[in-house]
Amino acid sequence: MAEGHFRFVQFDFPGSLGLPEGRWVERPAGSSEASHVLIVSPLGATPAKRRKRVDCEPEATEASWTRVTVIDVTGNDGEDPEDRRKAAIEIVGKAMVAQRVASNDPLAEESPPKPIAARIGTGSGEQVADGRWEDAAEIPPGPKQKKRRRPAPTDGRFTSLLGGRSVVPACSLLALRGRADLDAGREREAVLQIEAAVAAAREELGGTVKAERMEALAAHGAALAAAAAEARAGRPGPDSLAAATAALERLEAALRSLGASG
């Protein structure tokens, strides 16, 4: 690559990501060297759906799509387009988490939605800083997200919760947050959420699910406690992550049994 040229991945996302407009430098924790530059550009009508506004439609109050350009400063994201796409989407996710924490906004999203479009390319520093390029090619926005199998039946549980015959267990919401963190690659946060979810479940679910399910959940206690201790000290290792995942799956099974019983 010519000197002064950089590789980038550019995404067009639906809606607003909540990120501040501008150019932002990303550095790995503990490093003084920049790894990526992130350029956030809120734009107008969604490119795939541009059309004349009908009179009865309200004026848009925020960007209906957002262009994010991730510039690989070091060249360490590899040559393979899919590797570069994955690395770039992780940087976008890191930025969204940073914004959520910096703004102290519990409702802010932590993970980007699937892009409308994605492209990779190269350009001079001045070009890519303005979201332009010298050479670029469209790439698939990303793999199709696997649809989770919806546990059945759920109608009885929904009716019971909405109708006030039962309450939403805190462990259920904590388990959902742990699963979301796990799926998004936030491994440290996932382990700590799962530990809290299992601890709450052991207090909340006794007498409402079968004793053998509670015993199976309790059997994960020691391994999960060790995993959480490692997560609090730093990044959890593979064994800790496997222990937390197994405990979460056991808890999810117990919660599904509540749904099956209505």
Short mmCIF file of C-alpha atoms in Angstrom, two decimals:
data_model
loop_
_atom_site.label_atom_id
_atom_site.label_comp_id
_atom_site.label_asym_id
_atom_site.label_seq_id
_atom_site.Cartn_x
_atom_site.Cartn_y
_atom_site.Cartn_z
CA MET A 1 0.00 0.00 0.00
CA ALA A 2 1.31 3.45 -0.86
CA GLU A 3 2.66 5.57 1.96
CA GLY A 4 -0.02 7.79 3.44
CA HIS A 5 -2.77 5.43 2.33
CA PHE A 6 -5.03 3.63 4.76
CA ARG A 7 -7.44 0.74 4.68
CA PHE A 8 -10.95 1.22 5.94
CA VAL A 9 -14.26 -0.51 6.44
CA GLN A 10 -17.39 1.61 6.09
CA PHE A 11 -20.86 0.77 7.34
CA ASP A 12 -24.24 2.35 6.71
CA PHE A 13 -26.44 1.68 9.75
CA PRO A 14 -30.18 2.25 10.02
CA GLY A 15 -31.17 4.98 12.42
CA SER A 16 -28.95 6.72 14.94
CA LEU A 17 -26.36 4.75 16.89
CA GLY A 18 -26.22 7.41 19.59
CA LEU A 19 -22.57 8.10 18.81
CA PRO A 20 -21.40 11.71 18.65
CA GLU A 21 -20.64 12.98 15.17
CA GLY A 22 -16.97 13.49 14.37
CA ARG A 23 -13.62 11.73 14.22
CA TRP A 24 -12.52 9.64 17.17
CA VAL A 25 -9.31 7.78 17.96
CA GLU A 26 -9.41 4.24 19.35
CA ARG A 27 -6.51 2.83 21.36
CA PRO A 28 -6.25 -0.60 22.99
CA ALA A 29 -6.34 -0.44 26.78
CA GLY A 30 -2.95 0.48 28.18
CA SER A 31 -1.52 1.50 24.81
CA SER A 32 -0.42 4.98 23.78
CA GLU A 33 -0.60 4.14 20.08
CA ALA A 34 -3.77 4.58 18.04
CA SER A 35 -5.19 1.42 16.50
CA HIS A 36 -8.18 2.80 14.59
CA VAL A 37 -9.85 6.08 13.73
CA LEU A 38 -13.63 6.13 13.83
CA ILE A 39 -15.58 8.63 11.73
CA VAL A 40 -19.28 9.01 12.56
CA SER A 41 -21.52 10.80 10.06
CA PRO A 42 -25.28 10.98 10.76
CA LEU A 43 -27.03 11.32 7.40
CA GLY A 44 -30.50 11.84 5.97
CA ALA A 45 -33.01 9.46 4.43
CA THR A 46 -32.11 5.78 4.48
CA PRO A 47 -30.35 5.14 1.15
CA ALA A 48 -32.32 2.01 0.35
CA LYS A 49 -35.64 3.71 1.13
CA ARG A 50 -35.38 7.28 -0.15
CA ARG A 51 -38.74 8.57 -1.29
CA LYS A 52 -40.83 11.72 -1.25
CA ARG A 53 -42.26 12.50 2.15
CA VAL A 54 -46.01 12.30 2.45
CA ASP A 55 -47.67 15.38 3.95
CA CYS A 56 -48.98 13.50 6.96
CA GLU A 57 -45.51 12.20 7.91
CA PRO A 58 -43.63 14.08 10.63
CA GLU A 59 -40.30 15.66 9.85
CA ALA A 60 -37.35 13.50 10.88
CA THR A 61 -35.81 14.70 14.14
CA GLU A 62 -32.63 12.63 13.92
CA ALA A 63 -30.55 10.77 11.39
CA SER A 64 -32.47 7.97 9.73
CA TRP A 65 -29.17 6.35 8.89
CA THR A 66 -25.60 6.70 10.07
CA ARG A 67 -22.37 6.15 8.17
CA VAL A 68 -19.45 4.91 10.23
CA THR A 69 -15.97 4.61 8.72
CA VAL A 70 -13.41 2.57 10.64
CA ILE A 71 -9.84 3.30 9.51
CA ASP A 72 -7.22 0.66 10.27
CA VAL A 73 -4.22 2.77 11.28
CA THR A 74 -1.84 -0.11 12.04
CA GLY A 75 -2.79 -2.53 9.27
CA ASN A 76 -3.22 -5.30 11.84
CA ASP A 77 -6.80 -6.22 10.88
CA GLY A 78 -5.54 -8.61 8.20
CA GLU A 79 -6.10 -8.99 4.48
CA ASP A 80 -9.25 -11.09 4.47
CA PRO A 81 -12.38 -8.92 3.95
CA GLU A 82 -14.38 -10.87 6.54
CA ASP A 83 -11.64 -10.49 9.17
CA ARG A 84 -11.52 -6.77 8.46
CA ARG A 85 -15.32 -6.50 8.70
CA LYS A 86 -15.36 -8.33 12.05
CA ALA A 87 -12.58 -6.18 13.47
CA ALA A 88 -14.35 -3.00 12.37
CA ILE A 89 -17.73 -4.01 13.79
CA GLU A 90 -16.02 -4.73 17.13
CA ILE A 91 -14.64 -1.19 17.13
CA VAL A 92 -18.14 0.21 16.51
CA GLY A 93 -19.45 -1.89 19.40
CA LYS A 94 -16.63 -0.67 21.64
CA ALA A 95 -17.54 2.92 20.79
CA MET A 96 -21.20 2.33 21.63
CA VAL A 97 -20.31 0.86 25.02
CA ALA A 98 -17.97 3.80 25.70
CA GLN A 99 -20.74 6.26 24.82
CA ARG A 100 -23.25 4.45 27.01
CA VAL A 101 -20.89 4.63 29.99
CA ALA A 102 -19.73 8.18 29.29
CA SER A 103 -23.31 9.46 29.02
CA ASN A 104 -24.48 7.34 31.97
CA ASP A 105 -27.47 6.32 29.86
CA PRO A 106 -28.87 2.89 30.81
CA LEU A 107 -31.18 2.93 27.78
CA ALA A 108 -28.41 3.43 25.21
CA GLU A 109 -27.72 0.49 22.93
CA GLU A 110 -24.55 -1.52 23.47
CA SER A 111 -24.32 -3.29 20.11
CA PRO A 112 -24.76 -2.00 16.57
CA PRO A 113 -27.68 -3.21 14.44
CA LYS A 114 -27.02 -5.09 11.22
CA PRO A 115 -25.73 -2.59 8.63
CA ILE A 116 -27.72 -1.65 5.55
CA ALA A 117 -24.49 -1.81 3.55
CA ALA A 118 -20.78 -2.35 4.07
CA ARG A 119 -17.72 -1.67 1.95
CA ILE A 120 -13.97 -1.99 2.26
CA GLY A 121 -11.37 0.07 0.51
CA THR A 122 -8.28 2.24 0.63
CA GLY A 123 -7.62 5.91 0.31
CA SER A 124 -5.37 8.74 1.33
CA GLY A 125 -5.66 10.05 4.86
CA GLU A 126 -7.55 13.11 3.63
CA GLN A 127 -9.98 11.01 1.58
CA VAL A 128 -10.90 8.49 4.25
CA ALA A 129 -11.14 11.24 6.87
CA ASP A 130 -14.00 12.67 4.76
CA GLY A 131 -15.64 9.28 4.24
CA ARG A 132 -14.33 9.05 0.65
CA TRP A 133 -11.93 6.59 -0.96
CA GLU A 134 -9.62 5.88 -3.83
CA ASP A 135 -10.72 2.27 -4.21
CA ALA A 136 -13.64 0.49 -2.57
CA ALA A 137 -15.83 -2.58 -2.98
CA GLU A 138 -19.15 -3.61 -1.47
CA ILE A 139 -19.00 -6.59 0.88
CA PRO A 140 -21.76 -8.52 2.66
CA PRO A 141 -22.87 -6.51 5.72
CA GLY A 142 -22.45 -9.60 7.84
CA PRO A 143 -23.70 -13.15 8.35
CA LYS A 144 -27.38 -13.69 8.85
CA GLN A 145 -28.15 -13.71 12.52
CA LYS A 146 -29.26 -17.09 13.73
CA LYS A 147 -32.81 -17.04 14.94
CA ARG A 148 -33.12 -18.42 18.42
CA ARG A 149 -35.65 -21.19 18.78
CA ARG A 150 -38.60 -19.74 20.61
CA PRO A 151 -39.36 -21.90 23.64
CA ALA A 152 -42.92 -23.18 23.61
CA PRO A 153 -45.41 -22.80 25.02
CA THR A 154 -45.08 -19.18 26.17
CA ASP A 155 -48.65 -17.88 25.97
CA GLY A 156 -49.55 -19.11 29.45
CA ARG A 157 -46.50 -17.49 30.99
CA PHE A 158 -47.14 -14.23 29.14
CA THR A 159 -50.75 -14.15 30.33
CA SER A 160 -49.70 -14.93 33.89
CA LEU A 161 -47.07 -12.21 34.01
CA LEU A 162 -49.16 -9.56 32.30
CA GLY A 163 -52.24 -10.43 34.31
CA GLY A 164 -50.47 -10.14 37.65
CA ARG A 165 -50.79 -13.80 38.65
CA SER A 166 -46.99 -14.02 38.79
CA VAL A 167 -44.10 -11.58 38.81
CA VAL A 168 -41.04 -11.27 36.63
CA PRO A 169 -38.13 -12.83 38.55
CA ALA A 170 -35.07 -10.61 38.80
CA CYS A 171 -32.96 -13.60 37.83
CA SER A 172 -34.80 -13.79 34.50
CA LEU A 173 -33.82 -10.24 33.52
CA LEU A 174 -30.27 -10.77 34.76
CA ALA A 175 -30.03 -13.96 32.71
CA LEU A 176 -31.20 -12.11 29.60
CA ARG A 177 -28.55 -9.45 30.15
CA GLY A 178 -25.92 -12.13 30.66
CA ARG A 179 -26.93 -13.84 27.41
CA ALA A 180 -26.83 -10.53 25.53
CA ASP A 181 -23.33 -9.80 26.87
CA LEU A 182 -22.19 -13.30 25.98
CA ASP A 183 -23.55 -13.07 22.42
CA ALA A 184 -21.93 -9.64 21.96
CA GLY A 185 -18.51 -10.86 23.09
CA ARG A 186 -18.53 -8.88 26.34
CA GLU A 187 -17.12 -11.86 28.19
CA ARG A 188 -16.14 -10.24 31.46
CA GLU A 189 -19.50 -8.54 31.87
CA ALA A 190 -21.29 -11.74 30.88
CA VAL A 191 -19.62 -13.82 33.59
CA LEU A 192 -20.46 -11.25 36.27
CA GLN A 193 -24.08 -10.95 35.09
CA ILE A 194 -24.47 -14.73 35.06
CA GLU A 195 -23.08 -15.02 38.59
CA ALA A 196 -25.65 -12.46 39.78
CA ALA A 197 -28.44 -14.19 37.86
CA VAL A 198 -27.69 -17.62 39.35
CA ALA A 199 -27.39 -16.18 42.87
CA ALA A 200 -30.78 -14.49 42.49
CA ALA A 201 -32.32 -17.64 41.00
CA ARG A 202 -31.28 -19.77 43.94
CA GLU A 203 -33.21 -17.40 46.19
CA GLU A 204 -36.20 -16.78 43.91
CA LEU A 205 -36.95 -20.08 42.22
CA GLY A 206 -36.94 -22.44 45.18
CA GLY A 207 -40.37 -24.05 45.40
CA THR A 208 -41.38 -22.91 41.91
CA VAL A 209 -39.25 -25.29 39.85
CA LYS A 210 -38.42 -28.93 40.42
CA ALA A 211 -35.91 -29.67 43.16
CA GLU A 212 -33.61 -31.54 40.78
CA ARG A 213 -33.34 -28.44 38.59
CA MET A 214 -32.31 -26.33 41.58
CA GLU A 215 -29.78 -28.98 42.61
CA ALA A 216 -28.33 -29.00 39.10
CA LEU A 217 -28.07 -25.21 39.19
CA ALA A 218 -26.40 -25.29 42.61
CA ALA A 219 -23.84 -27.78 41.29
CA HIS A 220 -22.40 -24.98 39.14
CA GLY A 221 -21.86 -22.74 42.16
CA ALA A 222 -18.17 -23.38 42.86
CA ALA A 223 -17.04 -23.21 39.23
CA LEU A 224 -19.12 -20.08 38.64
CA ALA A 225 -17.75 -18.38 41.75
CA ALA A 226 -14.20 -19.05 40.55
CA ALA A 227 -15.08 -17.74 37.08
CA ALA A 228 -16.56 -14.56 38.53
CA ALA A 229 -13.48 -14.00 40.72
CA GLU A 230 -11.31 -14.27 37.61
CA ALA A 231 -13.60 -11.88 35.75
CA ARG A 232 -13.39 -9.32 38.53
CA ALA A 233 -9.60 -9.52 38.41
CA GLY A 234 -9.44 -9.20 34.63
CA ARG A 235 -10.44 -11.02 31.46
CA PRO A 236 -11.91 -14.48 32.13
CA GLY A 237 -10.12 -17.41 30.53
CA PRO A 238 -11.70 -20.16 28.38
CA ASP A 239 -12.42 -22.41 31.36
CA SER A 240 -14.15 -19.62 33.26
CA LEU A 241 -16.18 -18.68 30.21
CA ALA A 242 -17.23 -22.31 29.69
CA ALA A 243 -18.26 -22.59 33.35
CA ALA A 244 -20.38 -19.44 33.16
CA THR A 245 -21.97 -20.53 29.88
CA ALA A 246 -22.90 -23.93 31.35
CA ALA A 247 -24.46 -22.25 34.40
CA LEU A 248 -26.43 -19.86 32.20
CA GLU A 249 -27.76 -22.71 30.07
CA ARG A 250 -28.87 -24.52 33.23
CA LEU A 251 -30.60 -21.38 34.49
CA GLU A 252 -32.28 -20.80 31.13
CA ALA A 253 -33.64 -24.37 31.27
CA ALA A 254 -35.08 -23.71 34.71
CA LEU A 255 -36.72 -20.50 33.52
CA ARG A 256 -38.16 -22.27 30.48
CA SER A 257 -39.76 -24.78 32.84
CA LEU A 258 -41.63 -21.86 34.40
CA GLY A 259 -42.90 -20.89 30.97
CA ALA A 260 -43.98 -24.44 30.18
CA SER A 261 -45.99 -24.59 33.38
CA GLY A 262 -47.57 -21.20 32.72
#
